[in-house]
PDB file of C-alpha atoms and ligand atoms in Angstrom:
ATOM      1  CA  MET A   1      84.232 112.541 111.203  1.00 93.00           C
ATOM      2  CA  ALA A   2      85.930 109.783 109.842  1.00 98.00           C
ATOM      3  CA  ARG A   3      83.363 106.664 108.286  1.00 98.00           C
ATOM      4  CA  ILE A   4      84.004 102.847 107.543  1.00 98.00           C
ATOM      5  CA  THR A   5      82.214 103.239 104.133  1.00 98.00           C
ATOM      6  CA  ALA A   6      83.497  99.366 103.271  1.00 98.00           C
ATOM      7  CA  SER A   7      84.727  96.410 103.688  1.00 99.00           C
ATOM      8  CA  VAL A   8      86.683  93.864 101.351  1.00 99.00           C
ATOM      9  CA  TYR A   9      87.894  90.347 101.881  1.00 99.00           C
ATOM     10  CA  THR A  10      90.117  88.920  99.964  1.00 98.00           C
ATOM     11  CA  SER A  11      92.465  85.606 100.098  1.00 98.00           C
ATOM     12  CA  HIS A  12      96.730  87.278  99.397  1.00 98.00           C
ATOM     13  CA  VAL A  13      98.247  84.206  97.005  1.00 96.00           C
ATOM     14  CA  PRO A  14     101.798  85.361  96.667  1.00 97.00           C
ATOM     15  CA  ALA A  15     101.443  83.128  93.482  1.00 97.00           C
ATOM     16  CA  ILE A  16      99.076  85.358  92.540  1.00 97.00           C
ATOM     17  CA  GLY A  17     101.183  89.044  92.641  1.00 97.00           C
ATOM     18  CA  ALA A  18     104.233  87.070  90.499  1.00 97.00           C
ATOM     19  CA  ALA A  19     101.490  86.580  88.003  1.00 97.00           C
ATOM     20  CA  LEU A  20     100.773  89.536  87.541  1.00 97.00           C
ATOM     21  CA  ASP A  21     104.080  90.909  88.461  1.00 97.00           C
ATOM     22  CA  LEU A  22     105.715  88.685  84.994  1.00 97.00           C
ATOM     23  CA  GLY A  23     102.727  89.332  82.817  1.00 97.00           C
ATOM     24  CA  LYS A  24     100.639  85.637  83.448  1.00 98.00           C
ATOM     25  CA  THR A  25      96.573  87.712  84.073  1.00 97.00           C
ATOM     26  CA  GLN A  26      95.684  86.024  80.746  1.00 97.00           C
ATOM     27  CA  GLU A  27      97.003  82.411  80.459  1.00 98.00           C
ATOM     28  CA  ALA A  28      93.561  79.699  80.236  1.00 98.00           C
ATOM     29  CA  TYR A  29      95.045  79.015  84.872  1.00 98.00           C
ATOM     30  CA  TRP A  30      95.062  82.284  85.359  1.00 98.00           C
ATOM     31  CA  GLN A  31      92.202  84.166  83.885  1.00 98.00           C
ATOM     32  CA  PRO A  32      88.994  83.347  85.314  1.00 98.00           C
ATOM     33  CA  VAL A  33      91.264  83.825  89.172  1.00 98.00           C
ATOM     34  CA  PHE A  34      91.743  87.832  88.119  1.00 98.00           C
ATOM     35  CA  LYS A  35      88.276  87.673  86.151  1.00 98.00           C
ATOM     36  CA  GLY A  36      86.695  87.761  89.569  1.00 98.00           C
ATOM     37  CA  TYR A  37      88.548  90.878  90.721  1.00 98.00           C
ATOM     38  CA  ASP A  38      87.455  93.428  87.433  1.00 98.00           C
ATOM     39  CA  PHE A  39      84.539  94.350  89.063  1.00 98.00           C
ATOM     40  CA  SER A  40      86.424  94.878  91.682  1.00 98.00           C
ATOM     41  CA  LYS A  41      89.235  96.988  90.023  1.00 98.00           C
ATOM     42  CA  GLN A  42      86.349  99.167  88.826  1.00 98.00           C
ATOM     43  CA  TRP A  43      85.032  99.542  91.984  1.00 98.00           C
ATOM     44  CA  MET A  44      87.610 100.368  93.381  1.00 98.00           C
ATOM     45  CA  LYS A  45      88.233 103.508  91.365  1.00 98.00           C
ATOM     46  CA  ASP A  46      84.257 104.282  92.241  1.00 98.00           C
ATOM     47  CA  HIS A  47      84.471 104.141  95.704  1.00 98.00           C
ATOM     48  CA  LYS A  48      88.247 105.453  96.355  1.00 98.00           C
ATOM     49  CA  PRO A  49      88.948 105.888 100.735  1.00 98.00           C
ATOM     50  CA  ASP A  50      90.087 108.353 101.292  1.00 98.00           C
ATOM     51  CA  VAL A  51      92.096 105.933 104.182  1.00 98.00           C
ATOM     52  CA  ILE A  52      93.293 101.818 103.224  1.00 99.00           C
ATOM     53  CA  PHE A  53      92.295  99.567 107.001  1.00 99.00           C
ATOM     54  CA  LEU A  54      94.408  96.578 105.486  1.00 99.00           C
ATOM     55  CA  VAL A  55      94.309  93.437 108.194  1.00 99.00           C
ATOM     56  CA  PHE A  56      97.051  91.472 107.007  1.00 98.00           C
ATOM     57  CA  ASN A  57      99.495  88.913 108.323  1.00 98.00           C
ATOM     58  CA  ASP A  58     103.191  89.025 107.984  1.00 98.00           C
ATOM     59  CA  HIS A  59     104.695  85.225 106.798  1.00 96.00           C
ATOM     60  CA  ALA A  60     107.979  85.453 109.217  1.00 95.00           C
ATOM     61  CA  THR A  61     109.150  87.933 106.962  1.00 96.00           C
ATOM     62  CA  ALA A  62     109.248  91.546 109.324  1.00 97.00           C
ATOM     63  CA  PHE A  63     108.587  89.669 112.342  1.00 96.00           C
ATOM     64  CA  SER A  64     110.697  85.664 112.977  1.00 92.00           C
ATOM     65  CA  LEU A  65     109.669  83.165 115.684  1.00 92.00           C
ATOM     66  CA  GLU A  66     111.828  85.637 117.454  1.00 95.00           C
ATOM     67  CA  MET A  67     109.610  88.143 118.278  1.00 95.00           C
ATOM     68  CA  ILE A  68     105.633  87.006 117.059  1.00 96.00           C
ATOM     69  CA  PRO A  69     102.598  90.136 118.469  1.00 98.00           C
ATOM     70  CA  THR A  70      99.350  89.036 118.321  1.00 98.00           C
ATOM     71  CA  PHE A  71      98.267  92.254 116.540  1.00 98.00           C
ATOM     72  CA  ALA A  72      99.878  94.914 115.900  1.00 98.00           C
ATOM     73  CA  ILE A  73      99.535  98.179 114.117  1.00 98.00           C
ATOM     74  CA  GLY A  74     101.992 100.723 112.123  1.00 98.00           C
ATOM     75  CA  THR A  75     102.157 104.092 112.676  1.00 98.00           C
ATOM     76  CA  ALA A  76     104.960 104.993 110.304  1.00 98.00           C
ATOM     77  CA  ALA A  77     104.758 106.678 107.318  1.00 98.00           C
ATOM     78  CA  GLU A  78     106.401 104.344 104.458  1.00 98.00           C
ATOM     79  CA  TYR A  79     106.807 100.724 104.259  1.00 98.00           C
ATOM     80  CA  GLN A  80     108.962  99.244 101.781  1.00 98.00           C
ATOM     81  CA  PRO A  81     107.761  96.330 100.038  1.00 98.00           C
ATOM     82  CA  ALA A  82     109.449  93.008 101.772  1.00 97.00           C
ATOM     83  CA  ASP A  83     111.820  91.025  99.621  1.00 95.00           C
ATOM     84  CA  GLU A  84     110.646  87.358 100.084  1.00 94.00           C
ATOM     85  CA  GLY A  85     113.253  85.282  98.740  1.00 91.00           C
ATOM     86  CA  TRP A  86     113.089  86.661  95.045  1.00 89.00           C
ATOM     87  CA  GLY A  87     113.903  90.363  95.489  1.00 93.00           C
ATOM     88  CA  PRO A  88     111.201  92.565  96.589  1.00 96.00           C
ATOM     89  CA  ARG A  89     107.962  92.472  94.550  1.00 97.00           C
ATOM     90  CA  PRO A  90     108.298  95.578  91.800  1.00 97.00           C
ATOM     91  CA  VAL A  91     104.424  97.595  93.429  1.00 98.00           C
ATOM     92  CA  PRO A  92     104.229 101.082  94.801  1.00 98.00           C
ATOM     93  CA  LYS A  93     105.899 101.507  98.773  1.00 98.00           C
ATOM     94  CA  VAL A  94     103.039 101.475 100.734  1.00 98.00           C
ATOM     95  CA  TYR A  95     102.475 105.047 102.377  1.00 98.00           C
ATOM     96  CA  GLY A  96     100.242 104.908 106.050  1.00 98.00           C
ATOM     97  CA  HIS A  97      98.601 107.602 108.280  1.00 98.00           C
ATOM     98  CA  PRO A  98     100.580 107.990 111.107  1.00 98.00           C
ATOM     99  CA  GLU A  99      97.937 110.173 112.130  1.00 98.00           C
ATOM    100  CA  LEU A 100      95.145 108.116 111.949  1.00 98.00           C
ATOM    101  CA  ALA A 101      97.015 104.853 112.951  1.00 98.00           C
ATOM    102  CA  SER A 102      97.532 106.754 116.369  1.00 98.00           C
ATOM    103  CA  HIS A 103      94.493 107.255 117.306  1.00 98.00           C
ATOM    104  CA  ILE A 104      93.179 103.768 117.242  1.00 98.00           C
ATOM    105  CA  ALA A 105      96.538 102.376 118.135  1.00 98.00           C
ATOM    106  CA  GLN A 106      95.350 104.576 121.771  1.00 98.00           C
ATOM    107  CA  SER A 107      91.029 103.877 121.679  1.00 98.00           C
ATOM    108  CA  VAL A 108      91.793 100.550 120.689  1.00 98.00           C
ATOM    109  CA  ILE A 109      94.517 100.018 123.900  1.00 98.00           C
ATOM    110  CA  GLN A 110      91.624 101.866 125.758  1.00 98.00           C
ATOM    111  CA  GLN A 111      89.359  99.639 124.442  1.00 98.00           C
ATOM    112  CA  ASP A 112      91.404  96.150 126.464  1.00 98.00           C
ATOM    113  CA  PHE A 113      93.147  95.221 123.230  1.00 98.00           C
ATOM    114  CA  ASP A 114      96.962  94.487 123.162  1.00 96.00           C
ATOM    115  CA  LEU A 115      98.719  96.149 120.341  1.00 98.00           C
ATOM    116  CA  THR A 116     101.822  96.339 119.844  1.00 98.00           C
ATOM    117  CA  ILE A 117     102.888  99.282 118.289  1.00 98.00           C
ATOM    118  CA  VAL A 118     105.249  99.746 115.061  1.00 98.00           C
ATOM    119  CA  ASN A 119     106.870 101.815 113.793  1.00 98.00           C
ATOM    120  CA  LYS A 120     109.433 100.401 111.134  1.00 97.00           C
ATOM    121  CA  MET A 121     108.434  97.463 108.872  1.00 97.00           C
ATOM    122  CA  ASP A 122     108.474  95.631 105.460  1.00 98.00           C
ATOM    123  CA  VAL A 123     105.724  94.493 104.129  1.00 98.00           C
ATOM    124  CA  ASP A 124     104.951  91.177 102.826  1.00 98.00           C
ATOM    125  CA  HIS A 125     102.531  89.491 100.195  1.00 98.00           C
ATOM    126  CA  GLY A 126     100.298  88.904 102.449  1.00 98.00           C
ATOM    127  CA  LEU A 127      99.542  93.294 102.636  1.00 98.00           C
ATOM    128  CA  THR A 128     100.563  93.581  98.463  1.00 98.00           C
ATOM    129  CA  VAL A 129      98.675  91.163  96.946  1.00 98.00           C
ATOM    130  CA  PRO A 130      95.274  92.250  98.216  1.00 98.00           C
ATOM    131  CA  LEU A 131      96.187  95.986  97.491  1.00 98.00           C
ATOM    132  CA  SER A 132      97.642  94.565  94.061  1.00 98.00           C
ATOM    133  CA  LEU A 133      94.188  92.612  93.553  1.00 98.00           C
ATOM    134  CA  MET A 134      92.046  94.966  94.153  1.00 98.00           C
ATOM    135  CA  CYS A 135      94.370  98.546  92.396  1.00 98.00           C
ATOM    136  CA  GLY A 136      95.893  96.037  89.524  1.00 97.00           C
ATOM    137  CA  GLN A 137      99.761  97.499  89.025  1.00 97.00           C
ATOM    138  CA  PRO A 138      99.134 101.711  89.257  1.00 98.00           C
ATOM    139  CA  GLU A 139     102.364 103.957  89.290  1.00 98.00           C
ATOM    140  CA  ALA A 140     101.087 104.539  92.993  1.00 98.00           C
ATOM    141  CA  TRP A 141      99.158 103.155  95.603  1.00 98.00           C
ATOM    142  CA  PRO A 142      95.341 105.356  95.554  1.00 98.00           C
ATOM    143  CA  CYS A 143      95.300 106.123  99.282  1.00 98.00           C
ATOM    144  CA  PRO A 144      98.041 105.659 101.857  1.00 98.00           C
ATOM    145  CA  VAL A 145      97.145 102.483 104.179  1.00 99.00           C
ATOM    146  CA  ILE A 146      96.599 101.374 107.224  1.00 99.00           C
ATOM    147  CA  PRO A 147      98.795  97.831 107.750  1.00 98.00           C
ATOM    148  CA  PHE A 148      97.035  95.989 111.167  1.00 99.00           C
ATOM    149  CA  ALA A 149      99.206  91.981 111.263  1.00 98.00           C
ATOM    150  CA  VAL A 150      97.934  89.577 113.459  1.00 98.00           C
ATOM    151  CA  ASN A 151      99.593  86.714 114.609  1.00 98.00           C
ATOM    152  CA  VAL A 152      97.957  83.282 112.477  1.00 98.00           C
ATOM    153  CA  VAL A 153     101.380  81.846 111.893  1.00 96.00           C
ATOM    154  CA  GLN A 154     102.789  80.370 115.594  1.00 95.00           C
ATOM    155  CA  TYR A 155     100.302  78.646 118.208  1.00 94.00           C
ATOM    156  CA  PRO A 156      98.724  79.996 119.907  1.00 96.00           C
ATOM    157  CA  VAL A 157      96.031  82.274 117.645  1.00 97.00           C
ATOM    158  CA  PRO A 158      93.508  84.735 118.670  1.00 98.00           C
ATOM    159  CA  SER A 159      90.647  83.233 118.528  1.00 98.00           C
ATOM    160  CA  GLY A 160      88.066  84.462 116.094  1.00 98.00           C
ATOM    161  CA  ARG A 161      85.640  86.526 118.288  1.00 98.00           C
ATOM    162  CA  ARG A 162      88.946  88.248 119.417  1.00 98.00           C
ATOM    163  CA  CYS A 163      88.932  89.558 116.420  1.00 98.00           C
ATOM    164  CA  TYR A 164      85.441  90.146 115.961  1.00 98.00           C
ATOM    165  CA  ASN A 165      85.772  92.531 118.670  1.00 98.00           C
ATOM    166  CA  LEU A 166      88.679  94.120 118.099  1.00 99.00           C
ATOM    167  CA  GLY A 167      86.719  94.727 114.516  1.00 99.00           C
ATOM    168  CA  LYS A 168      84.289  96.386 116.705  1.00 98.00           C
ATOM    169  CA  ALA A 169      86.379  98.333 118.703  1.00 98.00           C
ATOM    170  CA  ILE A 170      88.502  99.661 115.199  1.00 99.00           C
ATOM    171  CA  ARG A 171      85.266 101.263 114.609  1.00 98.00           C
ATOM    172  CA  LYS A 172      84.546 103.277 117.585  1.00 98.00           C
ATOM    173  CA  ALA A 173      88.163 104.377 116.832  1.00 98.00           C
ATOM    174  CA  VAL A 174      87.838 105.026 113.405  1.00 98.00           C
ATOM    175  CA  ASP A 175      84.472 106.150 114.610  1.00 98.00           C
ATOM    176  CA  SER A 176      86.121 109.278 117.265  1.00 98.00           C
ATOM    177  CA  PHE A 177      87.918 110.263 114.053  1.00 98.00           C
ATOM    178  CA  ASP A 178      87.281 114.028 114.179  1.00 97.00           C
ATOM    179  CA  LYS A 179      88.038 114.929 110.559  1.00 98.00           C
ATOM    180  CA  ASP A 180      86.458 113.012 107.129  1.00 98.00           C
ATOM    181  CA  LEU A 181      87.748 110.304 106.608  1.00 98.00           C
ATOM    182  CA  ASN A 182      86.284 107.926 103.557  1.00 98.00           C
ATOM    183  CA  VAL A 183      87.773 105.109 104.835  1.00 98.00           C
ATOM    184  CA  GLN A 184      87.919 101.106 104.262  1.00 99.00           C
ATOM    185  CA  ILE A 185      88.824  98.177 106.538  1.00 99.00           C
ATOM    186  CA  TRP A 186      89.974  95.319 104.680  1.00 99.00           C
ATOM    187  CA  GLY A 187      90.303  91.521 106.505  1.00 98.00           C
ATOM    188  CA  THR A 188      92.538  89.250 103.948  1.00 98.00           C
ATOM    189  CA  GLY A 189      94.742  85.441 103.788  1.00 98.00           C
ATOM    190  CA  GLY A 190      92.180  82.763 103.781  1.00 97.00           C
ATOM    191  CA  MET A 191      89.959  80.365 102.511  1.00 98.00           C
ATOM    192  CA  SER A 192      91.024  77.518 102.434  1.00 98.00           C
ATOM    193  CA  HIS A 193      94.867  75.536 102.250  1.00 98.00           C
ATOM    194  CA  GLN A 194      97.277  74.046 104.130  1.00 98.00           C
ATOM    195  CA  LEU A 195     100.579  73.697 102.665  1.00 97.00           C
ATOM    196  CA  GLN A 196     102.774  70.942 104.914  1.00 95.00           C
ATOM    197  CA  GLY A 197     102.269  67.921 105.955  1.00 96.00           C
ATOM    198  CA  PRO A 198     100.418  64.448 105.065  1.00 96.00           C
ATOM    199  CA  ARG A 199      97.342  66.586 104.329  1.00 97.00           C
ATOM    200  CA  ALA A 200      99.027  69.376 102.137  1.00 98.00           C
ATOM    201  CA  GLY A 201      96.822  70.975  99.016  1.00 97.00           C
ATOM    202  CA  LEU A 202      94.295  70.413 101.442  1.00 98.00           C
ATOM    203  CA  ILE A 203      90.668  72.148  99.889  1.00 98.00           C
ATOM    204  CA  ASN A 204      87.194  72.505 101.294  1.00 98.00           C
ATOM    205  CA  LYS A 205      84.896  74.353  98.936  1.00 98.00           C
ATOM    206  CA  ALA A 206      81.667  73.425 101.074  1.00 98.00           C
ATOM    207  CA  PHE A 207      83.717  74.950 104.254  1.00 98.00           C
ATOM    208  CA  ASP A 208      84.126  77.826 102.720  1.00 98.00           C
ATOM    209  CA  ASN A 209      80.929  78.620 100.379  1.00 98.00           C
ATOM    210  CA  ALA A 210      79.385  78.425 104.439  1.00 98.00           C
ATOM    211  CA  PHE A 211      81.763  80.637 105.851  1.00 98.00           C
ATOM    212  CA  LEU A 212      81.266  83.438 103.086  1.00 98.00           C
ATOM    213  CA  ASP A 213      77.541  83.183 103.406  1.00 98.00           C
ATOM    214  CA  LYS A 214      77.998  83.586 107.698  1.00 98.00           C
ATOM    215  CA  LEU A 215      79.673  86.379 107.571  1.00 98.00           C
ATOM    216  CA  ILE A 216      77.531  88.224 104.966  1.00 98.00           C
ATOM    217  CA  ASP A 217      74.624  87.225 106.929  1.00 98.00           C
ATOM    218  CA  ASN A 218      75.589  86.076 110.612  1.00 98.00           C
ATOM    219  CA  PRO A 219      78.805  87.318 111.425  1.00 98.00           C
ATOM    220  CA  GLU A 220      77.964  85.963 115.031  1.00 98.00           C
ATOM    221  CA  ALA A 221      77.641  82.626 113.619  1.00 98.00           C
ATOM    222  CA  ALA A 222      81.096  83.281 112.149  1.00 98.00           C
ATOM    223  CA  ALA A 223      82.510  84.649 115.471  1.00 98.00           C
ATOM    224  CA  ASP A 224      81.846  81.181 116.893  1.00 98.00           C
ATOM    225  CA  ILE A 225      83.959  79.467 114.517  1.00 98.00           C
ATOM    226  CA  PRO A 226      86.587  77.559 116.903  1.00 97.00           C
ATOM    227  CA  HIS A 227      89.890  78.086 116.085  1.00 94.00           C
ATOM    228  CA  ILE A 228      90.133  74.103 114.856  1.00 96.00           C
ATOM    229  CA  ASP A 229      87.654  73.790 113.210  1.00 98.00           C
ATOM    230  CA  TYR A 230      89.545  75.821 110.554  1.00 98.00           C
ATOM    231  CA  VAL A 231      91.888  73.784 110.973  1.00 97.00           C
ATOM    232  CA  ARG A 232      89.840  71.389 110.336  1.00 98.00           C
ATOM    233  CA  GLU A 233      88.248  72.223 107.838  1.00 98.00           C
ATOM    234  CA  ALA A 234      89.542  74.605 105.997  1.00 98.00           C
ATOM    235  CA  GLY A 235      93.642  73.054 106.579  1.00 98.00           C
ATOM    236  CA  SER A 236      96.104  74.571 108.681  1.00 97.00           C
ATOM    237  CA  GLU A 237      97.167  78.314 107.023  1.00 98.00           C
ATOM    238  CA  GLY A 238      92.671  77.585 106.625  1.00 98.00           C
ATOM    239  CA  ILE A 239      93.306  80.355 110.187  1.00 98.00           C
ATOM    240  CA  GLU A 240      94.128  82.833 108.080  1.00 98.00           C
ATOM    241  CA  LEU A 241      90.106  83.511 107.546  1.00 98.00           C
ATOM    242  CA  VAL A 242      89.740  84.551 111.562  1.00 98.00           C
ATOM    243  CA  MET A 243      91.331  88.231 109.749  1.00 98.00           C
ATOM    244  CA  TRP A 244      88.248  88.669 108.052  1.00 99.00           C
ATOM    245  CA  LEU A 245      86.390  88.956 111.631  1.00 99.00           C
ATOM    246  CA  ILE A 246      87.928  91.794 112.287  1.00 99.00           C
ATOM    247  CA  ALA A 247      86.928  93.823 109.324  1.00 99.00           C
ATOM    248  CA  ARG A 248      84.249  92.416 109.461  1.00 99.00           C
ATOM    249  CA  GLY A 249      82.933  93.500 113.237  1.00 99.00           C
ATOM    250  CA  ALA A 250      83.927  96.971 111.620  1.00 98.00           C
ATOM    251  CA  MET A 251      80.572  97.394 110.250  1.00 98.00           C
ATOM    252  CA  ASP A 252      78.021  98.991 110.212  1.00 98.00           C
ATOM    253  CA  ASP A 253      74.612  96.344 111.647  1.00 98.00           C
ATOM    254  CA  VAL A 254      77.396  95.067 114.276  1.00 98.00           C
ATOM    255  CA  ALA A 255      77.141  97.971 116.471  1.00 98.00           C
ATOM    256  CA  GLY A 256      73.296  98.433 115.384  1.00 97.00           C
ATOM    257  CA  GLY A 257      72.982  99.593 111.992  1.00 98.00           C
ATOM    258  CA  LYS A 258      71.695  98.355 108.545  1.00 98.00           C
ATOM    259  CA  PRO A 259      73.189  94.648 106.800  1.00 98.00           C
ATOM    260  CA  PRO A 260      75.701  95.177 104.764  1.00 98.00           C
ATOM    261  CA  LYS A 261      74.788  95.098 100.429  1.00 98.00           C
ATOM    262  CA  VAL A 262      77.258  92.684  98.836  1.00 98.00           C
ATOM    263  CA  ALA A 263      79.126  94.970  95.692  1.00 98.00           C
ATOM    264  CA  HIS A 264      80.623  91.637  95.388  1.00 98.00           C
ATOM    265  CA  ARG A 265      80.795  87.860  95.540  1.00 98.00           C
ATOM    266  CA  PHE A 266      83.608  85.975  94.331  1.00 98.00           C
ATOM    267  CA  TYR A 267      84.891  82.119  94.443  1.00 98.00           C
ATOM    268  CA  HIS A 268      87.356  80.343  92.539  1.00 98.00           C
ATOM    269  CA  VAL A 269      90.225  76.836  92.494  1.00 98.00           C
ATOM    270  CA  PRO A 270      92.374  76.492  92.061  1.00 94.00           C
ATOM    271  CA  ALA A 271      95.153  79.224  92.612  1.00 98.00           C
ATOM    272  CA  SER A 272      98.324  78.358  93.747  1.00 98.00           C
ATOM    273  CA  ASN A 273      97.647  75.809  96.656  1.00 97.00           C
ATOM    274  CA  THR A 274      94.666  77.687  98.040  1.00 98.00           C
ATOM    275  CA  ALA A 275      91.232  78.385  97.315  1.00 98.00           C
ATOM    276  CA  VAL A 276      90.385  81.981  96.325  1.00 98.00           C
ATOM    277  CA  GLY A 277      87.176  84.192  98.249  1.00 98.00           C
ATOM    278  CA  HIS A 278      86.655  87.668  97.885  1.00 98.00           C
ATOM    279  CA  LEU A 279      83.202  89.344  98.793  1.00 99.00           C
ATOM    280  CA  ILE A 280      82.867  93.555  99.158  1.00 99.00           C
ATOM    281  CA  LEU A 281      80.086  94.867 101.229  1.00 98.00           C
ATOM    282  CA  GLU A 282      78.827  98.407 101.784  1.00 98.00           C
ATOM    283  CA  ASN A 283      78.115 100.257 104.295  1.00 98.00           C
ATOM    284  CA  THR A 284      74.189 101.498 102.748  1.00 95.00           C
TER     285      THR A 284
HETATM  286  C1  DHB B   1     100.630  79.918  99.437  1.00 83.41           C
HETATM  287  C2  DHB B   1      99.035  80.823 100.132  1.00 83.41           C
HETATM  288  C3  DHB B   1      99.506  81.459 101.297  1.00 83.41           C
HETATM  289  O1  DHB B   1      98.597  81.684 102.375  1.00 83.41           O
HETATM  290  C4  DHB B   1     100.774  81.609 101.435  1.00 83.41           C
HETATM  291  O2  DHB B   1     100.738  82.647 102.173  1.00 83.41           O
HETATM  292  C5  DHB B   1     102.218  81.223 100.693  1.00 83.41           C
HETATM  293  C6  DHB B   1     101.836  80.103 100.056  1.00 83.41           C
HETATM  294  C7  DHB B   1     100.162  79.076  98.413  1.00 83.41           C
HETATM  295  O3  DHB B   1      98.798  79.387  97.946  1.00 83.41           O
HETATM  296  O4  DHB B   1     100.774  78.674  97.815  1.00 83.41           O
HETATM  297 FE1   FE B   2      99.330  83.186 104.035  1.00 83.41          FE
END
C-alpha cells in the first residue's frame, strides 16, 4: 500500500529561487537562509520518496482572476516551470504521477471535498522554490510530484480547519492506493509577510514561532486559528500558512497513530519580504 512517511513545510520566496539560479547562495545575505536547508538536502537523499504531494499556491500564473479554484489537483504527466515575468526558472521540468493523482481525486471527492481537476498547468515559484530548497540544483527532480494548488490569493480563502480536514482525507486516499509507494506531503508558503499596503514588510517572529510550536505539538489548536488572525498577525500573505495544515492533517497522529519525530526545524528573517520557516516531520 502507499504510505505517507513524512511531511515537509517551507516558505517559497521567489528571491530565494533567483539567488540560487544566479549563484548567490554564498553571499552574506543569503548564506544563512541556505544553511538552514543543508540538513534538508541530505535528508532528502537519505529519505528519497517515490512521490511528493506538494501543496502550494499559484500566484495568478496558472490561474488568473478569471478562474479561481479553491483546491486544484494536478493529474497531468508533466508540468512546465512558469514564466513569471523574467523567463522560466532554469529548473527541471516537473513530472507528475497521473495514476496516484487520479486515485486521490476520486477518493477525496467521494469524501465530500470539491477538487478541480487540472490536466494542464504551469507551475510557479510556489512549487519550484520549495523543490529547489530541498533538492538543490539537480539535473532532474528526484521523483514525480503531484501539484495541489490552494487559493490563498483571492478572497474568500479556505479556513485552516478545512485545510486540516482535507489533509485527513488525502491521507485516507493515499492509504487506499494499492501500490507500495513512499509518499511525502509538503505544505508550503508563509511564514509572516505582507507585500502591499501600509503594513508592507510586516514580520511577526512571535506569531511564526508559536505557529511552529502548535503545528508540531497541537495541530488541533493550529487548525482552530481563524483566517483573520493570520492576516492580522502574519500579514496579508501570511494566510499562505493554511496550506501547512493540509500536510499536517495527513500525518499519523491525527489518525490515531504516534506523534511525529521533528527531524529538522529552522527559522530565519529576512529573505526578501518574508520570514522563512521550515520543518521536517517524520512518521515513526
Ligand atoms: C515574496 C513572497 C511571496 O510569498 C511571494 O509569493 C512573492 C514575493 C517576497 O517575500 O518578496
Ligand atoms: Fe507567495
